[in-house]
XYZ file of N, CA, C and O in Angstrom:
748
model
N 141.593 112.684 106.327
C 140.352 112.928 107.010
C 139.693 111.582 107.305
O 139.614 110.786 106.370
N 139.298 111.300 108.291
C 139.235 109.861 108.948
C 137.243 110.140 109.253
O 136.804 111.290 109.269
N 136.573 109.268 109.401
C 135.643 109.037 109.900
C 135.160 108.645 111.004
O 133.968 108.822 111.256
N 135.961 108.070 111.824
C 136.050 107.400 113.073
C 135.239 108.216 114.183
O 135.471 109.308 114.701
N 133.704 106.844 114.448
C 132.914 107.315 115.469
C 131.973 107.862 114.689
O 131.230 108.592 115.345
N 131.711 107.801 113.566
C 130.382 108.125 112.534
C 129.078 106.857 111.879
O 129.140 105.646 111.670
N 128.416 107.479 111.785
C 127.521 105.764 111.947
C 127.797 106.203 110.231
O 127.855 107.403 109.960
N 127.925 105.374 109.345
C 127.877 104.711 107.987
C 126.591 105.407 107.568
O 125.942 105.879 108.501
N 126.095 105.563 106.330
C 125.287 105.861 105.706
C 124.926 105.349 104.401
O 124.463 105.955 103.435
N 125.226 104.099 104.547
C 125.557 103.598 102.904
C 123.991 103.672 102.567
O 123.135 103.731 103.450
N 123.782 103.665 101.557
C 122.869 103.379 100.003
C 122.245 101.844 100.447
O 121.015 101.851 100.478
N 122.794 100.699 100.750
C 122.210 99.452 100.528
C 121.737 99.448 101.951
O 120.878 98.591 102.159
N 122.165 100.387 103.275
C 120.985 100.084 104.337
C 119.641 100.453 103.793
O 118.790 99.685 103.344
N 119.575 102.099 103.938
C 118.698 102.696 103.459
C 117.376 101.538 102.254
O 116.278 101.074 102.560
N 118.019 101.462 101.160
C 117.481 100.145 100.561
C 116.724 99.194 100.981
O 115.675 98.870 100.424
N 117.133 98.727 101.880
C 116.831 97.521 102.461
C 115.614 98.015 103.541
O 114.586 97.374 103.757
N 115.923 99.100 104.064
C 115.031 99.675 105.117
C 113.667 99.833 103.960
O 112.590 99.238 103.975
N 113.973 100.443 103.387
C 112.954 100.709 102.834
C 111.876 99.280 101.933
O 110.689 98.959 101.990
N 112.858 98.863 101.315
C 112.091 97.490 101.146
C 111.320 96.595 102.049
O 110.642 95.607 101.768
N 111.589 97.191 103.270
C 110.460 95.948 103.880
C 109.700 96.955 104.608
O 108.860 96.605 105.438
N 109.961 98.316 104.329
C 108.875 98.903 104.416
C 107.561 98.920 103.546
O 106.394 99.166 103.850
N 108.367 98.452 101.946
C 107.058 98.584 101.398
C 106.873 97.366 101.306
O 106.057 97.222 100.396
N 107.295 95.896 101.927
C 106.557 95.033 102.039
C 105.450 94.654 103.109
O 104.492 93.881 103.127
N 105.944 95.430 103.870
C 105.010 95.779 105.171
C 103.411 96.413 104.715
O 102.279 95.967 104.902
N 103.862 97.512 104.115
C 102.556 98.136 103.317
C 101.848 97.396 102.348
O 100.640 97.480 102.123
N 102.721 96.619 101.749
C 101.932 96.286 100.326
C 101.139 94.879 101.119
O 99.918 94.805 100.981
N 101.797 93.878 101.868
C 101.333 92.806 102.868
C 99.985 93.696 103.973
O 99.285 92.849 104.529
N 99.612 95.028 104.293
C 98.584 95.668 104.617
C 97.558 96.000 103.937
O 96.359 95.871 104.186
N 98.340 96.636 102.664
C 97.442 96.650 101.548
C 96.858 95.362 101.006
O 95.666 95.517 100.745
N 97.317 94.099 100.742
C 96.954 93.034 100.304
C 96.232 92.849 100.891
O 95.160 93.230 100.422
N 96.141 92.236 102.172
C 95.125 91.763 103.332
C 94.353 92.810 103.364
O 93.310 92.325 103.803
N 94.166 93.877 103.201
C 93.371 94.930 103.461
C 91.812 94.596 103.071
O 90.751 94.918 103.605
N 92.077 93.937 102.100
C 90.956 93.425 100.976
C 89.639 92.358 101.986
O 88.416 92.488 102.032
N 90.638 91.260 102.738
C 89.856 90.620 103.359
C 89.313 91.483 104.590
O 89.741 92.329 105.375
N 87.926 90.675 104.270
C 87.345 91.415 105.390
C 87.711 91.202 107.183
O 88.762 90.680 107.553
N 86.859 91.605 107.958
C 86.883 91.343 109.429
C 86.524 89.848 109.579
O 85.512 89.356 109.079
N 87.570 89.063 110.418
C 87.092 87.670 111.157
C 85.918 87.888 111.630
O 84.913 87.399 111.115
N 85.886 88.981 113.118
C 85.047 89.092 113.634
C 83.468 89.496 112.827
O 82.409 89.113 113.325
N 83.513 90.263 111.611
C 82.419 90.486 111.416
C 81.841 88.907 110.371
O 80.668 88.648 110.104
N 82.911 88.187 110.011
C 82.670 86.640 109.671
C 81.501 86.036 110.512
O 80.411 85.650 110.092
N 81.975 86.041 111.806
C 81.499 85.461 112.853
C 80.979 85.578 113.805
O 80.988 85.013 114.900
N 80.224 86.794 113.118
C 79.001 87.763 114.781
C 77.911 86.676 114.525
O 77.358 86.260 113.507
N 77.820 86.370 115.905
C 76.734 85.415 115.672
C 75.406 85.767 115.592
O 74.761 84.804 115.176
N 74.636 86.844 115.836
C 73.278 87.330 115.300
C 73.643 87.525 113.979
O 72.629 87.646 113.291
N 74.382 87.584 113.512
C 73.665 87.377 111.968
C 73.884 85.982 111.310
O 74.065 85.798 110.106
N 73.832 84.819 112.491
C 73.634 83.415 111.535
C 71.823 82.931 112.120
O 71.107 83.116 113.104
N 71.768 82.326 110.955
C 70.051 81.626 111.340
C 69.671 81.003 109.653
O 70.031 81.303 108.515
N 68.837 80.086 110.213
C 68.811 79.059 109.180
C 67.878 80.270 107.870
O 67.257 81.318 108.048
N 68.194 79.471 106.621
C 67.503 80.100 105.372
C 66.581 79.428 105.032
O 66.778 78.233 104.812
N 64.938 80.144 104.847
C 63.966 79.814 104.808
C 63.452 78.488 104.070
O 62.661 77.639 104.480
N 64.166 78.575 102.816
C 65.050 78.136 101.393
C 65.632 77.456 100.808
O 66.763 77.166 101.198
N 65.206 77.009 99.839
C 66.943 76.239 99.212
C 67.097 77.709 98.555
O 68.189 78.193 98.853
N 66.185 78.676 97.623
C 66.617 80.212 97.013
C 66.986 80.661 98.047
O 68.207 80.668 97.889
N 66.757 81.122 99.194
C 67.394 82.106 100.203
C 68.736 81.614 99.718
O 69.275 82.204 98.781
N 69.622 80.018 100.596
C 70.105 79.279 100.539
C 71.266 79.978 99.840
O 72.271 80.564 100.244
N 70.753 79.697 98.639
C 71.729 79.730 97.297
C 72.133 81.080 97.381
O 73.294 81.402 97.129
N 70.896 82.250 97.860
C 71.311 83.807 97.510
C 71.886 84.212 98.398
O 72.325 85.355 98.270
N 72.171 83.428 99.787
C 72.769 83.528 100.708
C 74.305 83.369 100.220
O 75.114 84.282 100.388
N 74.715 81.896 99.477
C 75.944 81.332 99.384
C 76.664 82.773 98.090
O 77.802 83.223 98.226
N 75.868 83.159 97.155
C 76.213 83.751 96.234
C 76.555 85.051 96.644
O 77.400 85.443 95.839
N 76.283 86.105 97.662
C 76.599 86.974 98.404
C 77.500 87.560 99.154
O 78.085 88.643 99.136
N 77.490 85.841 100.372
C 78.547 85.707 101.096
C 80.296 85.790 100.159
O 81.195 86.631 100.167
N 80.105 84.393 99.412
C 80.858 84.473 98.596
C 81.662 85.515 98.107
O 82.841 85.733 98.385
N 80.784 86.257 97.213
C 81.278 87.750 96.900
C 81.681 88.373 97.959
O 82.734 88.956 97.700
N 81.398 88.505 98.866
C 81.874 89.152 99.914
C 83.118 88.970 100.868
O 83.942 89.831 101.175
N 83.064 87.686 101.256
C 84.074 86.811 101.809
C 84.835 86.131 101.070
O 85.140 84.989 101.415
N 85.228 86.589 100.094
C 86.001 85.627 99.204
C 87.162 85.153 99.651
O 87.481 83.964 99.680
N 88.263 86.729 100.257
C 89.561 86.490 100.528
C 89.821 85.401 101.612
O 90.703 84.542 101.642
N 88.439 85.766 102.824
C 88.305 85.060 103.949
C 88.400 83.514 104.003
O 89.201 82.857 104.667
N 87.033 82.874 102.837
C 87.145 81.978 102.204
C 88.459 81.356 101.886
O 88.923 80.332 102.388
N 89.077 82.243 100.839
C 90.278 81.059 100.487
C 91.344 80.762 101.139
O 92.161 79.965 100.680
N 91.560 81.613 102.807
C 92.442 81.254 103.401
C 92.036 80.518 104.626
O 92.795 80.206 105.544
N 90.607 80.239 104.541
C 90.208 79.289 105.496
C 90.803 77.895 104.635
O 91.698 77.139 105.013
N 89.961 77.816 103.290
C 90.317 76.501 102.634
C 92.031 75.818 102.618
O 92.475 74.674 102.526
N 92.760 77.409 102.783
C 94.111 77.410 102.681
C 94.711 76.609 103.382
O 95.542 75.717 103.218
N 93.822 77.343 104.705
C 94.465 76.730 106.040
C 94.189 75.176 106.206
O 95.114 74.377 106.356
N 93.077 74.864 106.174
C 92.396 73.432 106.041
C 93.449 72.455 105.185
O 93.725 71.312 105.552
N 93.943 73.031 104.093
C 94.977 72.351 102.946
C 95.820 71.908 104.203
O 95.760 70.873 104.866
N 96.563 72.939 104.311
C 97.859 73.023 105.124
C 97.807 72.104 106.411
O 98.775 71.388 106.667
N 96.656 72.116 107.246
C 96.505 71.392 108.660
C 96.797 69.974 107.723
O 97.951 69.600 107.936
N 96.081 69.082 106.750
C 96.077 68.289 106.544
C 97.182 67.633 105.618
O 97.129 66.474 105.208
N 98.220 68.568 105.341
C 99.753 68.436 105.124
C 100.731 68.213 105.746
O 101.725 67.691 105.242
N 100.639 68.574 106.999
C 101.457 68.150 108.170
C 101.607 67.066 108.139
O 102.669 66.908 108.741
N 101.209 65.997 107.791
C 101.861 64.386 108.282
C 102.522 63.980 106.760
O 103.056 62.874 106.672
N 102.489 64.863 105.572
C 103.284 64.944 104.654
C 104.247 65.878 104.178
O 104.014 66.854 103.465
N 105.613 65.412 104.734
C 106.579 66.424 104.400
C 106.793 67.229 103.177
O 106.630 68.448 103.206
N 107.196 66.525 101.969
C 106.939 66.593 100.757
C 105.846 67.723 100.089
O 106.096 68.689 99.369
N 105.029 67.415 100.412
C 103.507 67.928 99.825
C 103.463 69.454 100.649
O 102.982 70.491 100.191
N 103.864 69.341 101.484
C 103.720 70.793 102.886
C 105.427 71.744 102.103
O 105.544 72.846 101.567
N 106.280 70.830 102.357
C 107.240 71.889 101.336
C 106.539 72.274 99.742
O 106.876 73.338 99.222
N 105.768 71.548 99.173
C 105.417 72.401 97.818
C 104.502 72.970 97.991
O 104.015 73.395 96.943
N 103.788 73.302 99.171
C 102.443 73.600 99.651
C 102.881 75.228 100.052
O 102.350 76.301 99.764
N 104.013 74.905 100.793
C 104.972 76.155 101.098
C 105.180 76.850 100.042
O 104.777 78.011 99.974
N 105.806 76.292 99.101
C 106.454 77.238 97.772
C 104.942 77.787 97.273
O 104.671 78.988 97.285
N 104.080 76.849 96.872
C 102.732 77.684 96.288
C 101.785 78.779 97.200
O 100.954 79.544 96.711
N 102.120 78.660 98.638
C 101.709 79.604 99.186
C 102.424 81.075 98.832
O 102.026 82.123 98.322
N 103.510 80.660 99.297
C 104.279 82.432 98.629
C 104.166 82.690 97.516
O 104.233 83.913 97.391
N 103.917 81.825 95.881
C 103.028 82.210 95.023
C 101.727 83.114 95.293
O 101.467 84.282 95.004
N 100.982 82.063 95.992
C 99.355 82.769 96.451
C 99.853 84.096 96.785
O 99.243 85.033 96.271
N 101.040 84.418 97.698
C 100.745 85.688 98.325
C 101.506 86.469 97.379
O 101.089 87.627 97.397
N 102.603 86.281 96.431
C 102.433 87.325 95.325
C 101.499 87.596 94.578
O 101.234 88.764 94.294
N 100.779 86.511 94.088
C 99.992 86.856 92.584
C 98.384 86.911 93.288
O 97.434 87.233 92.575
N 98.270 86.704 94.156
C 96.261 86.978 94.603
C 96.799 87.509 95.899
O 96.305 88.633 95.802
N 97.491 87.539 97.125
C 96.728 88.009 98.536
C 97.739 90.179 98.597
O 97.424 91.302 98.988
N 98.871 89.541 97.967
C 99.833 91.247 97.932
C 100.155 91.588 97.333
O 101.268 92.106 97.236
N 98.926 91.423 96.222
C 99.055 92.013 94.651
C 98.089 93.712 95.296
O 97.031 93.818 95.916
N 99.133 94.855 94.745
C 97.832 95.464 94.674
C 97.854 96.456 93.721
O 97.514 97.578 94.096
N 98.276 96.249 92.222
C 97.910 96.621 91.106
C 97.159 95.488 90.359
O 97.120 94.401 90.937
N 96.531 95.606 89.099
C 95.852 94.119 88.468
C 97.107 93.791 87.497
O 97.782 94.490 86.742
N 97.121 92.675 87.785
C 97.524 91.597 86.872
C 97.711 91.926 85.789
O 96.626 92.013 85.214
N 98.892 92.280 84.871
C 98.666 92.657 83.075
C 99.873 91.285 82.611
O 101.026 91.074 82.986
N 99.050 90.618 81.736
C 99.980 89.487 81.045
C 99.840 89.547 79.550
O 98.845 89.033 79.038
N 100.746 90.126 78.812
C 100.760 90.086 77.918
C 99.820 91.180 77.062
O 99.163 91.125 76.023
N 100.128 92.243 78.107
C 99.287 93.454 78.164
C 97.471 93.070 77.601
O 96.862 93.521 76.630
N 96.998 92.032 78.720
C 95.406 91.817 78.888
C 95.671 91.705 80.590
O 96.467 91.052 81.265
N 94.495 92.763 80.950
C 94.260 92.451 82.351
C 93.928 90.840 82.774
O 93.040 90.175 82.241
N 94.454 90.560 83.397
C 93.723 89.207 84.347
C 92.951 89.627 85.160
O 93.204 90.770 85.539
N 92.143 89.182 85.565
C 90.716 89.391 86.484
C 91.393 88.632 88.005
O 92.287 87.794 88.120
N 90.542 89.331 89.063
C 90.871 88.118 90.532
C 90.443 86.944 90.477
O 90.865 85.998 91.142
N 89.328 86.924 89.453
C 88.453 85.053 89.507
C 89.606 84.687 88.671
O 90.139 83.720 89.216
N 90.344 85.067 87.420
C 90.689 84.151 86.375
C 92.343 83.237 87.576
O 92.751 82.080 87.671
N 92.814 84.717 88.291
C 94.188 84.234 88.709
C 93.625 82.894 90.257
O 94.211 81.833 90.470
N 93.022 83.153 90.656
C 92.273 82.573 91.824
C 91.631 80.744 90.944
O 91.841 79.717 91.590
N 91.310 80.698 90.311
C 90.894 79.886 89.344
C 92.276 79.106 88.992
O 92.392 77.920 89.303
N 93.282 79.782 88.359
C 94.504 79.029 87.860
C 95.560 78.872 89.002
O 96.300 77.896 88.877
N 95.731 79.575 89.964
C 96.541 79.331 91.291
C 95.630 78.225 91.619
O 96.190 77.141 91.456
N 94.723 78.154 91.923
C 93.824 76.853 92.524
C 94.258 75.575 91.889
O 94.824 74.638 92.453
N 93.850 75.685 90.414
C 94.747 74.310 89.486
C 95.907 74.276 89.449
O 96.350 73.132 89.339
N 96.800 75.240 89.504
C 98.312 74.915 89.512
C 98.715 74.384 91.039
O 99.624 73.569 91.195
N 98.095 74.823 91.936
C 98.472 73.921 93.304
C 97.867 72.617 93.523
O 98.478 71.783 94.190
N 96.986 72.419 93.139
C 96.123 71.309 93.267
C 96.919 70.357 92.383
O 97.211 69.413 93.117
N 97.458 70.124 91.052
C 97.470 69.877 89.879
C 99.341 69.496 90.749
O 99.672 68.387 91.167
N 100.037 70.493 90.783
C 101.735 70.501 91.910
C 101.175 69.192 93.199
O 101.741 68.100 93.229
N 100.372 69.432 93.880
C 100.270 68.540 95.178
C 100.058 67.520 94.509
O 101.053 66.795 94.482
N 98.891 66.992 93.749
C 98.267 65.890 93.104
C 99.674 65.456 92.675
O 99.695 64.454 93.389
N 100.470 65.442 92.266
C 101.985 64.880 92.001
C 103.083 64.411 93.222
O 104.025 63.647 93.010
N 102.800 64.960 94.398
C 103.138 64.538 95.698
C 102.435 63.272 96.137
O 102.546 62.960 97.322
N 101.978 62.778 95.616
C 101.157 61.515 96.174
C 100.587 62.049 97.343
O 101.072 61.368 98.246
N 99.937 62.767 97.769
C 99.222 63.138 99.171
C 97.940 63.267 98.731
O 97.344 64.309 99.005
N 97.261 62.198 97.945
C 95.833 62.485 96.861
C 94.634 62.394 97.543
O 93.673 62.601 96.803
N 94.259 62.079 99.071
C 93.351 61.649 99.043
C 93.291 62.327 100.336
O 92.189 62.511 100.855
N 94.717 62.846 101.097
C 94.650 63.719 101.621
C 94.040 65.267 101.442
O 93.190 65.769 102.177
N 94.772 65.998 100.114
C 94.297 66.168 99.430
C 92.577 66.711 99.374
O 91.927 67.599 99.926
N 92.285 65.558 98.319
C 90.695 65.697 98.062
C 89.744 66.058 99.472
O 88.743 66.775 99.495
N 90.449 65.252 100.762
C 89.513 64.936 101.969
C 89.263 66.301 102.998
O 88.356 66.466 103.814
N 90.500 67.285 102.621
C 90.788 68.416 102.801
C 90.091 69.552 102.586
O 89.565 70.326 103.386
N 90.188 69.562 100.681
C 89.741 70.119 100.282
C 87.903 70.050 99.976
O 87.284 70.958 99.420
N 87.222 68.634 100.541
C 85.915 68.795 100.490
C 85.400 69.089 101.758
O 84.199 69.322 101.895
N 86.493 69.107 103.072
C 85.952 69.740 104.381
C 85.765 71.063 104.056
O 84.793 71.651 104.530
N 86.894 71.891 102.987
C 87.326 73.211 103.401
C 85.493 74.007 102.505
O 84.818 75.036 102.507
N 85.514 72.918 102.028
C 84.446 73.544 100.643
C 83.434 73.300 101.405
O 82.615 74.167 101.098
N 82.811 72.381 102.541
C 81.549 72.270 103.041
C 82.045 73.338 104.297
O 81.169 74.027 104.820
N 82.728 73.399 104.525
C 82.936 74.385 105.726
C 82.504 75.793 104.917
O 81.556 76.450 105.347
N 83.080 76.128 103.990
C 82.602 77.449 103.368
C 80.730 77.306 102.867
O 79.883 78.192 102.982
N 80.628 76.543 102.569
C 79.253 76.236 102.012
C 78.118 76.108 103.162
O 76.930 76.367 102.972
N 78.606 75.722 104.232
C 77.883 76.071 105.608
C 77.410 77.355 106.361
O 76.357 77.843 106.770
N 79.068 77.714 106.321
C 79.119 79.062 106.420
C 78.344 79.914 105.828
O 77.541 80.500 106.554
N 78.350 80.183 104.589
C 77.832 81.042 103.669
C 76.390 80.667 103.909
O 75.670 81.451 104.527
N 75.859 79.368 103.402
C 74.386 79.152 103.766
C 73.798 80.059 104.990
O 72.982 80.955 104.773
N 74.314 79.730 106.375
C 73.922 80.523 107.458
C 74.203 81.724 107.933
O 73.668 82.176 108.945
N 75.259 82.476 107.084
C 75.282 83.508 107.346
C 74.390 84.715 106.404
O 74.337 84.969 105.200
N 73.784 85.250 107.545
C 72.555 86.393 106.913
C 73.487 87.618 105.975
O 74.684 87.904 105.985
N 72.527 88.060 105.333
C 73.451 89.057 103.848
C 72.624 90.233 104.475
O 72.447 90.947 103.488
N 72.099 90.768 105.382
C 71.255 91.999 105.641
C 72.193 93.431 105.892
O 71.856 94.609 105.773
N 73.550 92.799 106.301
C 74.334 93.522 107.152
C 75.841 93.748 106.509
O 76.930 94.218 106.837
N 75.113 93.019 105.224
C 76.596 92.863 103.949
C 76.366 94.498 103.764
O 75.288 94.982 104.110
N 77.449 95.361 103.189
C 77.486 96.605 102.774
C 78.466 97.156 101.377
O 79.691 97.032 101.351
N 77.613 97.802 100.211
C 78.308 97.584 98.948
C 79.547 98.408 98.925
O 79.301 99.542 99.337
N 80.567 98.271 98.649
C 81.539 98.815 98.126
C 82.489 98.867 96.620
O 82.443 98.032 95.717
N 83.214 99.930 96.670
C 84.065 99.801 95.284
C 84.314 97.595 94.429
O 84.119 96.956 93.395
N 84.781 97.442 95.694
C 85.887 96.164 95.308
C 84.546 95.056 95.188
O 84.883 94.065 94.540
N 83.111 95.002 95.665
C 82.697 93.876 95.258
C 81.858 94.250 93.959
O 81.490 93.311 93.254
N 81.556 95.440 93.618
C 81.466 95.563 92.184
C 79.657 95.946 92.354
O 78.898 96.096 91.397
N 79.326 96.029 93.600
C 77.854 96.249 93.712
C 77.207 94.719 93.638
O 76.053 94.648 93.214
N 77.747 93.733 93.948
C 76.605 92.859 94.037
C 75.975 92.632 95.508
O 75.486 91.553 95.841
N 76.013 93.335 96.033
C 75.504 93.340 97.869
C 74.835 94.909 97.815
O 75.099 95.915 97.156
N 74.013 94.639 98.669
C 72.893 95.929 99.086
C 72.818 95.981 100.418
O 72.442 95.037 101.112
N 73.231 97.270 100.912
C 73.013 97.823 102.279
C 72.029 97.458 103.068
O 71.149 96.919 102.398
N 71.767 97.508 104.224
C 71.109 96.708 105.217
C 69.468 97.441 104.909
O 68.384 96.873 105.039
N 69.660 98.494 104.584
C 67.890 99.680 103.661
C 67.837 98.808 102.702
O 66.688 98.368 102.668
N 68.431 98.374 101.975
C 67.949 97.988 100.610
C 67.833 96.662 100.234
O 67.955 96.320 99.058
N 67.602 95.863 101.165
C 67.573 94.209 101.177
C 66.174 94.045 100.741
O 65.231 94.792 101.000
N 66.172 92.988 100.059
C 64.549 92.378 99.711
C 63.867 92.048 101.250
O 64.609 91.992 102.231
N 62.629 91.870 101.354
C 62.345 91.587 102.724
C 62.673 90.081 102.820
O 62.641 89.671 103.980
N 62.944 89.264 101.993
C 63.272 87.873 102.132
C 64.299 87.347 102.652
O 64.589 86.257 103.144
N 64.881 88.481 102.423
C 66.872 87.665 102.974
C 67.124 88.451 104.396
O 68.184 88.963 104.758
N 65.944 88.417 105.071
C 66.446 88.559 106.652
C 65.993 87.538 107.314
O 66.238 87.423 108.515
């Protein structure tokens, strides 16, 4: 009994199909987290803060809110300023696909040693373990010059962007209040 003219059905397509199906999902699910560019960057809701407190309650908000957004702006900023270092951009590479297992397409929490890890604690130690990996590439000042654009770029950002229009959900834990429930100060 011959087969001839039957498409195959093996076990390791199927497999495979399916694996990047659920990397597809879980890479949707990951990003899912960050918010909208566009709602980053509607421009009626930037205008200066009355403040250095607005200011600060502005940066502390945003923050919470934009976090994911945040660290792949800073990401990106790393990376633009790696390009004229080969070296440093290949380990920059390897710690990115870190980043995107363990913080951007994670989407169970973290258990090490059966204790949850938190998103600040892994976000915190991916930060020093790449920083801490590059800083060994000799690209140091690249580097630093990078990483204090990427940090005043976020710190700008956040300053001028208004929190009226932030909206609370599960994942930021309630530290943002619906556009009804803002103090009258932070518009």
């Amino acid at each position: 009994m011959t087969s001839y003219g039957t498409i195959p059905t093996s076990s390791g397509a199927g497999v495979d199909l399916e694996y990047i199906s659920r990397a597809k999902e879980r890479l949707k699910a990951g990003l899912g987290t960050r918010r909208p560019w566009r709602q980053m960057v509607e421009l009626h809701s930037f205008g200066l803060p009355k403040s250095v407190h607005e200011a600060v309650e502005r940066v502390k908000a945003n923050v919470a809110f934009f976090r994911m957004n945040y660290v792949i702006v800073v990401l990106f900023i790393l990376f633009l300023s790696l390009l004229w270092h080969p070296i440093s951009l290949i380990v920059f590479l390897v710690m990115m696909a870190v980043w995107l297992l363990l913080y951007f397409l994670r989407d169970q929490p973290l258990v090490v040693f059966g204790r949850l890890i938190s998103d600040q604690v892994v976000l915190i130690v991916l930060s020093l373990v790449t920083l801490v990996v590059l800083f060994l590439t000799d690209a140091t000042i690249n580097i630093l010059v990078s990483l204090l654009v990427g940090v005043v770029v976020v710190l700008i950002h956040a300053a001028a962007r208004k929190t009226d229009d932030l909206f609370v959900d599960e994942e930021t834990g309630g530290l943002l209040r619906s556009a009804g429930a803002t103090s009258p100060s932070s518009s």
